JSON list of C-alpha atoms in Angstrom, two decimals:
[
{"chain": "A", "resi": 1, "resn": "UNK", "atom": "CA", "xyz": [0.00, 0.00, 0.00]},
{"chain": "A", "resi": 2, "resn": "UNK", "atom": "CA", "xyz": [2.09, 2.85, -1.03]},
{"chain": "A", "resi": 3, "resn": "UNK", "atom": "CA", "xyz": [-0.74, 5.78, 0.29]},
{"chain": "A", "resi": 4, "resn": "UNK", "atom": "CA", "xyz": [-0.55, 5.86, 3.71]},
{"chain": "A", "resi": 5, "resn": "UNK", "atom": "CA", "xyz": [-3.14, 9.30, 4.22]},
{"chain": "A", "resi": 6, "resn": "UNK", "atom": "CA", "xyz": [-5.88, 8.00, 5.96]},
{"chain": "A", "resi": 7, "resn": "UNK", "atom": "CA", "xyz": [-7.86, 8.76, 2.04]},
{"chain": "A", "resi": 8, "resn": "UNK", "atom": "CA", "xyz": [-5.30, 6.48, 0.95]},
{"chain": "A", "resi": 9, "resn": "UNK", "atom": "CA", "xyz": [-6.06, 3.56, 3.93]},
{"chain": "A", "resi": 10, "resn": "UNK", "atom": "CA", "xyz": [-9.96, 3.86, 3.43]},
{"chain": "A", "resi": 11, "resn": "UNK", "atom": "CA", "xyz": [-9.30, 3.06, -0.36]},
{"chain": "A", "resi": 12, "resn": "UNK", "atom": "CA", "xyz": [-6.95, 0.37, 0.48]},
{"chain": "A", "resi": 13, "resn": "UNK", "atom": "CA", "xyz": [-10.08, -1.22, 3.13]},
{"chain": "A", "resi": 14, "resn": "UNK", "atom": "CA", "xyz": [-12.14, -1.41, 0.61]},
{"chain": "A", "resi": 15, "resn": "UNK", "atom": "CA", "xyz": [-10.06, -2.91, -2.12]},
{"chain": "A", "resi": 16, "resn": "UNK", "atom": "CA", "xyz": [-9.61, -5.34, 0.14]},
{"chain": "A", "resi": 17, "resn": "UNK", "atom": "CA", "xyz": [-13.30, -5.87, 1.17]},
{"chain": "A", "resi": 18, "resn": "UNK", "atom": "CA", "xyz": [-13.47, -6.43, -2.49]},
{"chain": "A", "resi": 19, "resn": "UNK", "atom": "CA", "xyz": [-11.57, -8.90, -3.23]},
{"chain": "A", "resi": 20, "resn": "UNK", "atom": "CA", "xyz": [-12.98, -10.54, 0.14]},
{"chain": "A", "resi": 21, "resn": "UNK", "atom": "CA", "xyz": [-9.73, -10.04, 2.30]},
{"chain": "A", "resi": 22, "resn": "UNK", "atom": "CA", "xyz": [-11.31, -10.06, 5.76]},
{"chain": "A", "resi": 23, "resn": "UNK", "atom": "CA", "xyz": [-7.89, -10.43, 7.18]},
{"chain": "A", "resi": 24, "resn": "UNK", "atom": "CA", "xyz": [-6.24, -8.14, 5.27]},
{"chain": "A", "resi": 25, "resn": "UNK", "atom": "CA", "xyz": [-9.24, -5.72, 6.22]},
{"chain": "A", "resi": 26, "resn": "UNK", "atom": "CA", "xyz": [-8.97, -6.53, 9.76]},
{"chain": "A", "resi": 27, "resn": "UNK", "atom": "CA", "xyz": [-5.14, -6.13, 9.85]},
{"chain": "A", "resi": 28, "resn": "UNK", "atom": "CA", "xyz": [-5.59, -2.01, 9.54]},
{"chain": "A", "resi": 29, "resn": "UNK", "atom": "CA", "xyz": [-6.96, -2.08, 12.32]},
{"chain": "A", "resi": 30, "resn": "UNK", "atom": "CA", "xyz": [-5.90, -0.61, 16.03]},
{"chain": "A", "resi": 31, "resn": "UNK", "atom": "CA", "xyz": [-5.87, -3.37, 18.34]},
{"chain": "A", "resi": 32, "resn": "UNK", "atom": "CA", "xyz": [-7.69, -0.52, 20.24]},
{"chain": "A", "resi": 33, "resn": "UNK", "atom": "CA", "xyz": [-9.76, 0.33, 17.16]},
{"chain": "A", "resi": 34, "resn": "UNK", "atom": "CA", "xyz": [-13.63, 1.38, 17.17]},
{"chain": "A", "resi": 35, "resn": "UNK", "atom": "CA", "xyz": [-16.57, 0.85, 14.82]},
{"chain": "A", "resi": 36, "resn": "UNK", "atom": "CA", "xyz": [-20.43, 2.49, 15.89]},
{"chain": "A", "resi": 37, "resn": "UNK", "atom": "CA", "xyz": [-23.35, 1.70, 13.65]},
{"chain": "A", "resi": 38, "resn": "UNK", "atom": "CA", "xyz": [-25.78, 4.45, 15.32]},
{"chain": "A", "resi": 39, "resn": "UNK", "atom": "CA", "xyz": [-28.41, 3.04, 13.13]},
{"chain": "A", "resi": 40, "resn": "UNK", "atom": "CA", "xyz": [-28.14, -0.64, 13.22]},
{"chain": "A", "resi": 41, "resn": "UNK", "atom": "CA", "xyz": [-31.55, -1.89, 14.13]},
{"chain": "A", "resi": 42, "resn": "UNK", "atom": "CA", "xyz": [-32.60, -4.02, 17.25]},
{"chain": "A", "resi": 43, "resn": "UNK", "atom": "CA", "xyz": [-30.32, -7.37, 17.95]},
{"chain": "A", "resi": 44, "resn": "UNK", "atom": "CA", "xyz": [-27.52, -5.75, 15.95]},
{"chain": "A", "resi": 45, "resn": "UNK", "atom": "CA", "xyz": [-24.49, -4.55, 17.65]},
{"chain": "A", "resi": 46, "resn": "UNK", "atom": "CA", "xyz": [-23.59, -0.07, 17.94]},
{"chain": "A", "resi": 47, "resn": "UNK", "atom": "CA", "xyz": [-21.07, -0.55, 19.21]},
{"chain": "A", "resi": 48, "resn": "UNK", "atom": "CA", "xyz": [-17.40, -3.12, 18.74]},
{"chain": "A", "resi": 49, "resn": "UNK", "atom": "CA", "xyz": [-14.63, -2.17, 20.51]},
{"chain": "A", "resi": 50, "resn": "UNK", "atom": "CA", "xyz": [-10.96, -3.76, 19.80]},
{"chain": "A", "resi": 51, "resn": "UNK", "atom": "CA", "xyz": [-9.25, -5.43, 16.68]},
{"chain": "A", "resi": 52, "resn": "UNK", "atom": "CA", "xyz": [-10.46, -8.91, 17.95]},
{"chain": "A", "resi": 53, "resn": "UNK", "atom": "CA", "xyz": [-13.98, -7.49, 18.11]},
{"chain": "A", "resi": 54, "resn": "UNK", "atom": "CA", "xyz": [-14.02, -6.16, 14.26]},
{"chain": "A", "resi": 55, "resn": "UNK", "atom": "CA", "xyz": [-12.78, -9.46, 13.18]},
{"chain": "A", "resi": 56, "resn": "UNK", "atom": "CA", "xyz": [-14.99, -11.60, 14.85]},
{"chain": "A", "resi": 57, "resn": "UNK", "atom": "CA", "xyz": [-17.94, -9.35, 13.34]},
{"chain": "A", "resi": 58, "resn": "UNK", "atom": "CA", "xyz": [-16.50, -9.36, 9.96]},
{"chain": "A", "resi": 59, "resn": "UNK", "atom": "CA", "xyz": [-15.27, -13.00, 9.69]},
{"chain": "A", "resi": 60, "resn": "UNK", "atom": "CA", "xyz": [-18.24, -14.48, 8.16]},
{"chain": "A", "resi": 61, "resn": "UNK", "atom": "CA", "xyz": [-18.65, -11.15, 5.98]},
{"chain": "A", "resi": 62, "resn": "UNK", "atom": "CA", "xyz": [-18.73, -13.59, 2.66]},
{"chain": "A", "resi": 63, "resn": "UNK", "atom": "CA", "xyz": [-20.70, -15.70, 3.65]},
{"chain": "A", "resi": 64, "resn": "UNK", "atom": "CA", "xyz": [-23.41, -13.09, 4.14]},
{"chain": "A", "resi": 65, "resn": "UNK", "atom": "CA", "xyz": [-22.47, -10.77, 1.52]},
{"chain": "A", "resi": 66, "resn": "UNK", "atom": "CA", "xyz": [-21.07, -10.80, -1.58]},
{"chain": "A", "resi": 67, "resn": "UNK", "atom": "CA", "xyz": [-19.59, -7.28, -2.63]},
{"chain": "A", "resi": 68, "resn": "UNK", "atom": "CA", "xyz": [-19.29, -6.77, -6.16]},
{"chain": "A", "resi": 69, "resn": "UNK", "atom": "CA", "xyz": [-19.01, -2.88, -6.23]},
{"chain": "A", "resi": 70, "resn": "UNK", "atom": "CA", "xyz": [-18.72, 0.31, -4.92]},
{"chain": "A", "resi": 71, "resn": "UNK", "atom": "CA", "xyz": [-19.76, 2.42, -7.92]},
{"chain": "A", "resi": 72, "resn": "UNK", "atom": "CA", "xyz": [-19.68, 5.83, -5.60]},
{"chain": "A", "resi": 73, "resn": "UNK", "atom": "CA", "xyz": [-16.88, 6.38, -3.47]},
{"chain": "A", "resi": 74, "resn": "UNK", "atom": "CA", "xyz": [-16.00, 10.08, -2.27]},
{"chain": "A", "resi": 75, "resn": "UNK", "atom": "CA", "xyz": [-13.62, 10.60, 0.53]},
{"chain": "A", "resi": 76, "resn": "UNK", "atom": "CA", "xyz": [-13.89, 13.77, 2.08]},
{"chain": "A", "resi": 77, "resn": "UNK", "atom": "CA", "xyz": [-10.83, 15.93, 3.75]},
{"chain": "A", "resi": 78, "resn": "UNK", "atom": "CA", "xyz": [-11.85, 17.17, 7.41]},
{"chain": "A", "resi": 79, "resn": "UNK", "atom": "CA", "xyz": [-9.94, 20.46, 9.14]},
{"chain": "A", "resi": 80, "resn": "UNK", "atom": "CA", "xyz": [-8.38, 16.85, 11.46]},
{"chain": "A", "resi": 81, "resn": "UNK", "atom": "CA", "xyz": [-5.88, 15.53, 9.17]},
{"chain": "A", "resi": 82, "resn": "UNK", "atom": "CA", "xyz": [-6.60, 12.54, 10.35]},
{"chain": "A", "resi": 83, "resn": "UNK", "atom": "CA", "xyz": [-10.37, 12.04, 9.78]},
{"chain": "A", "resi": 84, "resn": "UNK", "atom": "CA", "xyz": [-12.28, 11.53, 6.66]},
{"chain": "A", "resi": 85, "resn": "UNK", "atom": "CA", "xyz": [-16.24, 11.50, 5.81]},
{"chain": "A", "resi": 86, "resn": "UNK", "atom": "CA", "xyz": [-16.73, 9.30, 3.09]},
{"chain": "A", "resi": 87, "resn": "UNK", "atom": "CA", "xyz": [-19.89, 8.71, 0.78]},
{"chain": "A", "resi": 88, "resn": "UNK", "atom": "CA", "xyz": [-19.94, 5.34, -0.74]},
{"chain": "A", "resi": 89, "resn": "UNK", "atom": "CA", "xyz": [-22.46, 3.21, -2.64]},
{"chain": "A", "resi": 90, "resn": "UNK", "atom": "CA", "xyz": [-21.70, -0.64, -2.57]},
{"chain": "A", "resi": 91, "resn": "UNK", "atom": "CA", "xyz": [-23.59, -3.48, -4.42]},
{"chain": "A", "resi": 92, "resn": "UNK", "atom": "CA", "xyz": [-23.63, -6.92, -4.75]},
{"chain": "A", "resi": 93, "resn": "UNK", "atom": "CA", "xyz": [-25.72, -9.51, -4.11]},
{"chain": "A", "resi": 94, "resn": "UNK", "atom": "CA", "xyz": [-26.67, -11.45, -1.05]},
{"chain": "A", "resi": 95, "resn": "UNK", "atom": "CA", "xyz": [-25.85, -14.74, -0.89]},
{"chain": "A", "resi": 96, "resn": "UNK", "atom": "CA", "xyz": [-28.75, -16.71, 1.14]},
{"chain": "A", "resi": 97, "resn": "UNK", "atom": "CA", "xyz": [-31.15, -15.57, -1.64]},
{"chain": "A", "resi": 98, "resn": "UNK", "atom": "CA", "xyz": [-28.83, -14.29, -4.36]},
{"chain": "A", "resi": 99, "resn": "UNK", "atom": "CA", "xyz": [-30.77, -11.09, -4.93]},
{"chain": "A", "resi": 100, "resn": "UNK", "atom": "CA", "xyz": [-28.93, -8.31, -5.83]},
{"chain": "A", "resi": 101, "resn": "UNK", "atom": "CA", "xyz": [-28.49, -5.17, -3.00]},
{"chain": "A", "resi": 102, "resn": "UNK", "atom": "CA", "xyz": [-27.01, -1.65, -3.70]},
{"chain": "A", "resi": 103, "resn": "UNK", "atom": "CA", "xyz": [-27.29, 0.58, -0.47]},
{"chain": "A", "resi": 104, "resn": "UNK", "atom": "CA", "xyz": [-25.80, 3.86, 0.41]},
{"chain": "A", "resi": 105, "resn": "UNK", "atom": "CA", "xyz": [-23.48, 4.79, 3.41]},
{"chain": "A", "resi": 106, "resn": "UNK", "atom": "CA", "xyz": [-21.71, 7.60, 4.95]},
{"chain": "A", "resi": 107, "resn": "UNK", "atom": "CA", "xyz": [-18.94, 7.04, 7.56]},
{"chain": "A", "resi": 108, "resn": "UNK", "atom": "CA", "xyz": [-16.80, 9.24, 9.65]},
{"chain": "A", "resi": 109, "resn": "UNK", "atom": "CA", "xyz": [-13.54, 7.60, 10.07]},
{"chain": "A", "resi": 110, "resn": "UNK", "atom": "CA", "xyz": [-10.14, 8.32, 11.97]},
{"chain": "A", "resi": 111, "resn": "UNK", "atom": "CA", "xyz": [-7.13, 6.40, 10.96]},
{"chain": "A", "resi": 112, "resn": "UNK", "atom": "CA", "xyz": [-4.04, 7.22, 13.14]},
{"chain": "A", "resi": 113, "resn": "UNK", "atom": "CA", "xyz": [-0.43, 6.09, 11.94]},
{"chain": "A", "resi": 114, "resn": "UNK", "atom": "CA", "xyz": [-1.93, 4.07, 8.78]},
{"chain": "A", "resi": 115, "resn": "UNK", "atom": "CA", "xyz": [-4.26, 2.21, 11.46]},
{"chain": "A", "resi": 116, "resn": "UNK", "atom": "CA", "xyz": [-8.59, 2.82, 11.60]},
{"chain": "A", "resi": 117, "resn": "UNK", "atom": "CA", "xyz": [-8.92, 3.51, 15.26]},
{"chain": "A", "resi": 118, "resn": "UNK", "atom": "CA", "xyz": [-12.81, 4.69, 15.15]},
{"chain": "A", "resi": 119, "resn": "UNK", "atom": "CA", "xyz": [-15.47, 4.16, 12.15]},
{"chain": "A", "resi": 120, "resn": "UNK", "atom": "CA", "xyz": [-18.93, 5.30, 12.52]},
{"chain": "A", "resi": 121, "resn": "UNK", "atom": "CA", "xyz": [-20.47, 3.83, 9.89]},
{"chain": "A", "resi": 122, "resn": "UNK", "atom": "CA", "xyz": [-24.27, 5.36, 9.26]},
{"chain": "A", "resi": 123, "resn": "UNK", "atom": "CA", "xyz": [-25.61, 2.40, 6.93]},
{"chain": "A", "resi": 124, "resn": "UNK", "atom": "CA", "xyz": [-29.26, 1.65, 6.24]},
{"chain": "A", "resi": 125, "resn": "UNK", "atom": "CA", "xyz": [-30.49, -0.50, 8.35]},
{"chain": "A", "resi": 126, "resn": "UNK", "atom": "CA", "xyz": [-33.95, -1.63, 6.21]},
{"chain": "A", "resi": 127, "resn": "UNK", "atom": "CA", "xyz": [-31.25, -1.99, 2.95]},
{"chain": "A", "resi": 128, "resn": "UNK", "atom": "CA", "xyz": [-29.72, -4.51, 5.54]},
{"chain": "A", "resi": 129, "resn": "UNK", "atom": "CA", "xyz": [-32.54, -6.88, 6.97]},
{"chain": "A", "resi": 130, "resn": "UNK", "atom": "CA", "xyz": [-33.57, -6.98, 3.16]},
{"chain": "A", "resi": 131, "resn": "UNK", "atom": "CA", "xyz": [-30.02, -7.93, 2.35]},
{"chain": "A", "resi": 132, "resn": "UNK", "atom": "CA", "xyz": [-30.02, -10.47, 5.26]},
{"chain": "A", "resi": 133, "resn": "UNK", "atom": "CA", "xyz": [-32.80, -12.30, 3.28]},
{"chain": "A", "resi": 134, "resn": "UNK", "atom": "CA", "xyz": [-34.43, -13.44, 6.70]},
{"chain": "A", "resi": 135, "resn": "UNK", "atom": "CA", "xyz": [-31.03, -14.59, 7.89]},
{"chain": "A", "resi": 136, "resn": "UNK", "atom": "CA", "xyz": [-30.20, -13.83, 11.31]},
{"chain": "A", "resi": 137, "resn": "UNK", "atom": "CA", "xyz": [-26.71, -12.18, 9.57]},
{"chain": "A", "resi": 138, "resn": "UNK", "atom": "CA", "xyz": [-25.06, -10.07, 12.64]},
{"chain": "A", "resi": 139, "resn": "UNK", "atom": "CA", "xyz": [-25.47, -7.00, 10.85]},
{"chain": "A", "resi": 140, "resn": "UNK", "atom": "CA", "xyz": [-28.83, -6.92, 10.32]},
{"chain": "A", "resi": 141, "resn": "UNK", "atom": "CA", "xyz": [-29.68, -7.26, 13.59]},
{"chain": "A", "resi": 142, "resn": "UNK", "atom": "CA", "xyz": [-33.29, -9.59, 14.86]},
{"chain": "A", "resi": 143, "resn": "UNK", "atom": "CA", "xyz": [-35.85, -10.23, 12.51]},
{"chain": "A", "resi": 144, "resn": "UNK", "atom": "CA", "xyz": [-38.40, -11.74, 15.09]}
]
């Protein structure tokens, strides 16, 4: 990864979310790192604190989703040199029902010495349960 600006990390991430690298994905991350979803919806978590935490939330990723795309991505400079607001628009398909998904997002994220150490990620939450295809997929939370 030769762009180490935290524009240059978040573009890395998702590369490697692409090309389903959860590892990879995981390993630019703090061991102190934090991700908030202050919309997730009822039975999902807000709130993972710690690298062990991020990977055990993102290690069956794949098998939920499968990312084909992010056809909008806009990273935004902040005043903090080390934050970023990003606009993004990802699709794919889900894999329990293989319907296609597209669904918008908006993060704020900090990344500190080439590390993400928080990521408040502001994602639908009905694009999700219709993603999870009545799965019980983490991110989408409880469907009962």
């Amino acid at each position: 990864m030769a762009d180490t600006t935290p524009a240059g990390v978040f573009r890395h991430g998702m590369d490697l979310l692409l090309a389903k690298d959860i590892a990879g994905w995981v390993d630019l991350w703090a061991e102190d790192g934090v991700i908030e979803f202050p919309f997730a919806p009822p039975g999902a978590p807000r709130r993972l604190e710690g690298r062990a935490a991020v990977q055990a939330y993102m290690a069956h990723y794949p098998d939920h989703i499968d990312l084909a795309a992010l056809p909008y991505l806009e990273v935004h400079r902040t005043e903090d040199p080390e934050v970023v607001i990003v606009e993004m628009r990802a699709e794919g398909r889900a894999v329990a029902t293989g319907k296609p998904f597209a669904s918008s997002y908006i993060a704020v994220v900090t990344i500190k010495d080439g590390l993400f150490t928080h990521y408040r990620d502001y994602w639908d939450p009905l694009a999700a349960l219709e993603i999870a295809g009545g799965t019980d997929a983490p991110f989408a939370g409880s469907q009962r």
